[in-house]
Short mmCIF file of N, CA and C in Angstrom, two decimals:
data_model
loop_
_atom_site.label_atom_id
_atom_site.label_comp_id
_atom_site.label_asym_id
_atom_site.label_seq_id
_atom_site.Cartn_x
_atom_site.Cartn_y
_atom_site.Cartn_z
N UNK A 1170 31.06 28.69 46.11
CA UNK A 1170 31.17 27.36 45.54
C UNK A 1170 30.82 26.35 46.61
N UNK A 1171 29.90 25.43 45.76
CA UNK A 1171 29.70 24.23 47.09
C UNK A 1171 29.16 23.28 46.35
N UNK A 1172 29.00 22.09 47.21
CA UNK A 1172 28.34 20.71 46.70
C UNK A 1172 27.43 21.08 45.64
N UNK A 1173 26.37 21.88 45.17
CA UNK A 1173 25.54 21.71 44.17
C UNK A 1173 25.99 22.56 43.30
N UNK A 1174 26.62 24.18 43.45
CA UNK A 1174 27.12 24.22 42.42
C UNK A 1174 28.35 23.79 41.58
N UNK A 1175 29.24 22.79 42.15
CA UNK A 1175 30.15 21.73 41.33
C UNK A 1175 29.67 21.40 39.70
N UNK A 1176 28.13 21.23 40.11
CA UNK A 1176 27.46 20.22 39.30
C UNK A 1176 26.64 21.34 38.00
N UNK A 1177 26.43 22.43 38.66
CA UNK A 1177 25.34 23.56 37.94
C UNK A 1177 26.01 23.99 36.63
N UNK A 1178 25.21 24.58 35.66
CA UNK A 1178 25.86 25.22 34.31
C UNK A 1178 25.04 26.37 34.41
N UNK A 1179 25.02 27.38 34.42
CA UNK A 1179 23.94 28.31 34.16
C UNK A 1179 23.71 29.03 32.75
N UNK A 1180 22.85 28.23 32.49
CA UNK A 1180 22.39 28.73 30.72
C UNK A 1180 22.12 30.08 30.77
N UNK A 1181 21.89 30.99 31.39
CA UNK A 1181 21.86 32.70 31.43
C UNK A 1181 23.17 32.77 30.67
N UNK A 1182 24.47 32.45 31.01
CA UNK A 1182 25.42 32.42 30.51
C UNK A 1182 25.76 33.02 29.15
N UNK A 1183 25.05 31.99 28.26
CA UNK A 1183 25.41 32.15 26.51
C UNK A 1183 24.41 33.36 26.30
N UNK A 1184 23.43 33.73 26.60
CA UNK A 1184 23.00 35.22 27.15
C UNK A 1184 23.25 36.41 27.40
N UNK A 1185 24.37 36.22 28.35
CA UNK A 1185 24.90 37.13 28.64
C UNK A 1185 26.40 37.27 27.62
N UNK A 1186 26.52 36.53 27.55
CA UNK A 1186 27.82 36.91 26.22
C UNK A 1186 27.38 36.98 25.08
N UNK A 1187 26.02 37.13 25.17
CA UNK A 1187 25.12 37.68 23.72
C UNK A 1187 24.91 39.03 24.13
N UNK A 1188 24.86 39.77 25.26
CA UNK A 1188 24.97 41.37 25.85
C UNK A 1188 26.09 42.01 25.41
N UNK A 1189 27.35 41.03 25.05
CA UNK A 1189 28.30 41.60 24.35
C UNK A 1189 29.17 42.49 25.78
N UNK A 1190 28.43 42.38 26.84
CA UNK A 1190 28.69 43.17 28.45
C UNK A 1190 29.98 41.96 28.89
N UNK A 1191 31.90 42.69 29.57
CA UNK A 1191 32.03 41.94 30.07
C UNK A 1191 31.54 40.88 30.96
N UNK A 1192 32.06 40.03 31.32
CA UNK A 1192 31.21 39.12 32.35
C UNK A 1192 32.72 38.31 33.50
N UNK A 1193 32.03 38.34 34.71
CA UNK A 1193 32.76 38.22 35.87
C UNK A 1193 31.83 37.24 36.54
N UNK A 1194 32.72 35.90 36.99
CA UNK A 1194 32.12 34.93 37.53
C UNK A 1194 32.82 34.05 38.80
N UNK A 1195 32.18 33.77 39.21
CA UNK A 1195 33.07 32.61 40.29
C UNK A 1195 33.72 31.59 39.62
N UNK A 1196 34.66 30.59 39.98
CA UNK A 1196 35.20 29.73 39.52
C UNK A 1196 33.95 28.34 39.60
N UNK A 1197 33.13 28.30 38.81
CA UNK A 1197 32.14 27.26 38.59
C UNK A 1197 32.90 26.19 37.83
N UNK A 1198 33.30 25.10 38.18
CA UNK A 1198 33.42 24.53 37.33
C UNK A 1198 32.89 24.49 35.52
N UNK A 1199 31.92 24.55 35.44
CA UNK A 1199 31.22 24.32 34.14
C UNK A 1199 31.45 25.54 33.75
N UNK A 1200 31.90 26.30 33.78
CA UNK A 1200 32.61 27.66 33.15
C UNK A 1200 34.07 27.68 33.03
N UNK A 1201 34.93 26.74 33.84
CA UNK A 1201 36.49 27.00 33.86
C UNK A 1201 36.75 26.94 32.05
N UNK A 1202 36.15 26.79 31.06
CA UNK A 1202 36.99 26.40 29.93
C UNK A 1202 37.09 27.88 29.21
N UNK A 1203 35.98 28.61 29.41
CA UNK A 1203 35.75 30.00 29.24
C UNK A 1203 36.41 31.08 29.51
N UNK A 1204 37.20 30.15 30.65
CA UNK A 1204 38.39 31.67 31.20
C UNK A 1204 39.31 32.31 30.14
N UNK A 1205 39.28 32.13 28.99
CA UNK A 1205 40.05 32.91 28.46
C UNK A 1205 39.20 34.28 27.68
N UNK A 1206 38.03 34.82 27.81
CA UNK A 1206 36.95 35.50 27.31
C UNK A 1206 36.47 36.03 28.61
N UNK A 1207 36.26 35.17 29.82
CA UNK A 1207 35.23 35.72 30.81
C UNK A 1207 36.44 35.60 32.02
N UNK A 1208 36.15 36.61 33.13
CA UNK A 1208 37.08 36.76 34.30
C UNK A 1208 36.44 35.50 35.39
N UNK A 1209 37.19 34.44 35.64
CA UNK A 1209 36.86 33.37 36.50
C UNK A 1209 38.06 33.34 37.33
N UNK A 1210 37.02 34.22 38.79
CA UNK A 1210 37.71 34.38 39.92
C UNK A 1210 37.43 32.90 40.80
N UNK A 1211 39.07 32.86 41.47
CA UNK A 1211 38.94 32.04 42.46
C UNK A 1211 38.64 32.39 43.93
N UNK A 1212 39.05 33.33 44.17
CA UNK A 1212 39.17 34.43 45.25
C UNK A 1212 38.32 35.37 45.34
N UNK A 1213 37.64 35.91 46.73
CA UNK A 1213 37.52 37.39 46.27
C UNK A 1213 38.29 38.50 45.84
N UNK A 1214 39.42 38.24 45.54
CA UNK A 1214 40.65 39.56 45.20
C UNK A 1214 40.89 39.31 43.76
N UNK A 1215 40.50 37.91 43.52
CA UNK A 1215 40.43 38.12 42.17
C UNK A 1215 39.01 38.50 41.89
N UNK A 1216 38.03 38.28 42.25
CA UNK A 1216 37.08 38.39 41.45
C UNK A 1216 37.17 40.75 41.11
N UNK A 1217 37.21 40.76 42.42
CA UNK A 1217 37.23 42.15 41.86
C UNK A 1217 38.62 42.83 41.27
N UNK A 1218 39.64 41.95 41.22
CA UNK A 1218 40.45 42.40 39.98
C UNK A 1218 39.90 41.76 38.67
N UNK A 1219 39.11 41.01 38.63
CA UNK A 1219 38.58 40.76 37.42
C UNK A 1219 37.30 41.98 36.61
N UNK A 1220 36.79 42.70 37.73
CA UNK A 1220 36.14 43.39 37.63
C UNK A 1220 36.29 45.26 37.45
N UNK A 1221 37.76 44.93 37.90
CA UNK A 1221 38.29 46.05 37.63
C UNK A 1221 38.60 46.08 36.61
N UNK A 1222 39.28 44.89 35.72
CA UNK A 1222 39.82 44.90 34.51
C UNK A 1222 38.75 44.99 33.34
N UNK A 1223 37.72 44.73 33.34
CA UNK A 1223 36.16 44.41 32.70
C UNK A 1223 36.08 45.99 32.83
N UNK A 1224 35.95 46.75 33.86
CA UNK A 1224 35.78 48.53 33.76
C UNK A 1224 36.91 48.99 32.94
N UNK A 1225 37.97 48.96 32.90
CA UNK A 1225 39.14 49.47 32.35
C UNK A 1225 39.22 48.78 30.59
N UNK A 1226 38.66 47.86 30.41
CA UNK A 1226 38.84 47.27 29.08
C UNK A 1226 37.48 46.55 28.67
N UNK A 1227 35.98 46.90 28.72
CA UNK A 1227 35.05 46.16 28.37
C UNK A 1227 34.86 45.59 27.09
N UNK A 1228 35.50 45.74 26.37
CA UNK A 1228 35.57 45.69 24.83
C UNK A 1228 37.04 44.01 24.42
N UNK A 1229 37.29 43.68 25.52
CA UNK A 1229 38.81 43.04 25.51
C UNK A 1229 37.69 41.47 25.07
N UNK A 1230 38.71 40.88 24.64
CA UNK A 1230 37.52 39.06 24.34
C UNK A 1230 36.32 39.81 23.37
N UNK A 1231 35.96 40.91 23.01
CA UNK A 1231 34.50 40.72 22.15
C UNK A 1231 34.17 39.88 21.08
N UNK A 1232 34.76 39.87 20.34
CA UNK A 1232 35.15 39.01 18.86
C UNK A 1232 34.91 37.49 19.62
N UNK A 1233 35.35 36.87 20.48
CA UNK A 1233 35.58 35.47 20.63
C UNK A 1233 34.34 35.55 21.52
N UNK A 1234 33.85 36.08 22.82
CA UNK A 1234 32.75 36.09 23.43
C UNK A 1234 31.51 36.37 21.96
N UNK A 1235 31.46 36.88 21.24
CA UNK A 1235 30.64 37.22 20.23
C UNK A 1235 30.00 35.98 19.61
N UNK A 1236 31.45 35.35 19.37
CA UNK A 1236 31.64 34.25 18.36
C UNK A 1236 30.98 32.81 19.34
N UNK A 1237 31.01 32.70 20.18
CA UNK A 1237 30.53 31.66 21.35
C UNK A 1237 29.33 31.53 21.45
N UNK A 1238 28.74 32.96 21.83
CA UNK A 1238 27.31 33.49 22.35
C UNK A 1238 26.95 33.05 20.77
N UNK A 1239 27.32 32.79 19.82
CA UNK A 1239 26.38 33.08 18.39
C UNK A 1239 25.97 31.23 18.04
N UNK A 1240 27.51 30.82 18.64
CA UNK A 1240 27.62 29.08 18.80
C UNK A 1240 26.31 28.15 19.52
N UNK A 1241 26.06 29.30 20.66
CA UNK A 1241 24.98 28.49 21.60
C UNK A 1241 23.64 29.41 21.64
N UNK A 1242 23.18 29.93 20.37
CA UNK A 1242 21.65 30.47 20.21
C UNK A 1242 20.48 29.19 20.20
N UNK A 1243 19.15 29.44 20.94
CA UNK A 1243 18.59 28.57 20.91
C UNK A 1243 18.56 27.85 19.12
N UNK A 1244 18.66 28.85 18.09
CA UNK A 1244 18.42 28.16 17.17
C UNK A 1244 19.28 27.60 16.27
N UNK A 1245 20.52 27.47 17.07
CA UNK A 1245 21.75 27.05 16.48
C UNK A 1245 21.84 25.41 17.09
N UNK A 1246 21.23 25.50 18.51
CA UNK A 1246 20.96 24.52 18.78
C UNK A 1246 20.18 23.48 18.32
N UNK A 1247 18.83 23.73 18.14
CA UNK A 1247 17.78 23.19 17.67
C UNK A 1247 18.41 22.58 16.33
N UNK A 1248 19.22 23.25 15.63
CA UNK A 1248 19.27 23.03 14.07
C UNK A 1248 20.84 21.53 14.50
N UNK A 1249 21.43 21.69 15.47
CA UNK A 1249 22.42 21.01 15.67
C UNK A 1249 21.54 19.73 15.99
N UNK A 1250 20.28 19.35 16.92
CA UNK A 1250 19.48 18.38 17.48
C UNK A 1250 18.57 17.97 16.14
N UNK A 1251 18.41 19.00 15.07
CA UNK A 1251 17.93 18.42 14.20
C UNK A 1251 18.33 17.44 12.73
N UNK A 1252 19.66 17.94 12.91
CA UNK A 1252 20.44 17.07 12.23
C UNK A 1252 21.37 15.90 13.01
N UNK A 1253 21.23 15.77 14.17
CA UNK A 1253 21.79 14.07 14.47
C UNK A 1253 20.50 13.74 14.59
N UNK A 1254 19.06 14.18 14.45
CA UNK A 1254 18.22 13.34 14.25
C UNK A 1254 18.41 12.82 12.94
N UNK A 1255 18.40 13.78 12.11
CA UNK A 1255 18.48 13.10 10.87
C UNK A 1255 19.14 11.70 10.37
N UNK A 1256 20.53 12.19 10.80
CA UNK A 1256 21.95 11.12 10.67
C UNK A 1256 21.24 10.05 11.09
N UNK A 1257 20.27 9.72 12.29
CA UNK A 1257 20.41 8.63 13.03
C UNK A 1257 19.37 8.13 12.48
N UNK A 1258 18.19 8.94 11.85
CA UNK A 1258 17.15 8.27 11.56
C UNK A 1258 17.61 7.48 9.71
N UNK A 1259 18.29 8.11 9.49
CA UNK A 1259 19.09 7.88 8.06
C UNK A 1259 20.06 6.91 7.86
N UNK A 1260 20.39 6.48 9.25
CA UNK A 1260 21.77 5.26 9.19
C UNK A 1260 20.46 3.92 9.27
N UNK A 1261 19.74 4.33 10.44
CA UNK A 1261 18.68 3.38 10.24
C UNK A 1261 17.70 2.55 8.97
N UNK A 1262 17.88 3.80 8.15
CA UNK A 1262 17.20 3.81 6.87
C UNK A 1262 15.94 4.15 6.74
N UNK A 1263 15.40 5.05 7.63
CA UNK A 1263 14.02 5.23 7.72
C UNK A 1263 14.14 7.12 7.32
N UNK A 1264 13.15 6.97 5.68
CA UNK A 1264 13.55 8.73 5.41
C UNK A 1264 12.82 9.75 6.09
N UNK A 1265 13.69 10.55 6.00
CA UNK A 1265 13.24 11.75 6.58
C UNK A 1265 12.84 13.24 5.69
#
């Protein structure tokens, strides 16, 4: 952790909890909200007890990691950017 990654998100991310593969990370900020699905070590002693626990239970969080990764597909997105276009072009009054 340091000055630039404070700031970083890494979109591989919703990716990788589309692998359905536990996932083990540093304490990134822009991931702390995730800790309840993904192992966010602060330490190195946690990170590889996080990683131990991911071998012993890979299957633990699937349902909710599943459910996330399905939240942030590029085309879940797109369809989310395409409807506040809409809204906005529609409050304006110009149809769409």
């Amino acid at each position: 952790l340091n000055a630039y990654t404070k700031d970083v998100f890494p979109l591989k991310f919703f990716e990788l909890l589309a692998s359905e593969k536990p996932i083990v990370t540093t304490a990134l900020p822009s991931l702390l909200e995730y800790d309840s699905i993904v192992g966010v070590a602060h330490t190195y002693e946690a990170f590889v007890r996080h990683l131990e626990m991911a071998l012993l239970d890979p299957s633990r969080n699937i349902e909710e990691r599943r459910k996330i990764s399905n939240e942030h597909t590029w085309e879940h997105r797109a369809a989310q950017l395409l409807s506040a276009i809409q809204e906005t072009m529609s409050k304006k009054g110009v149809s769409v």
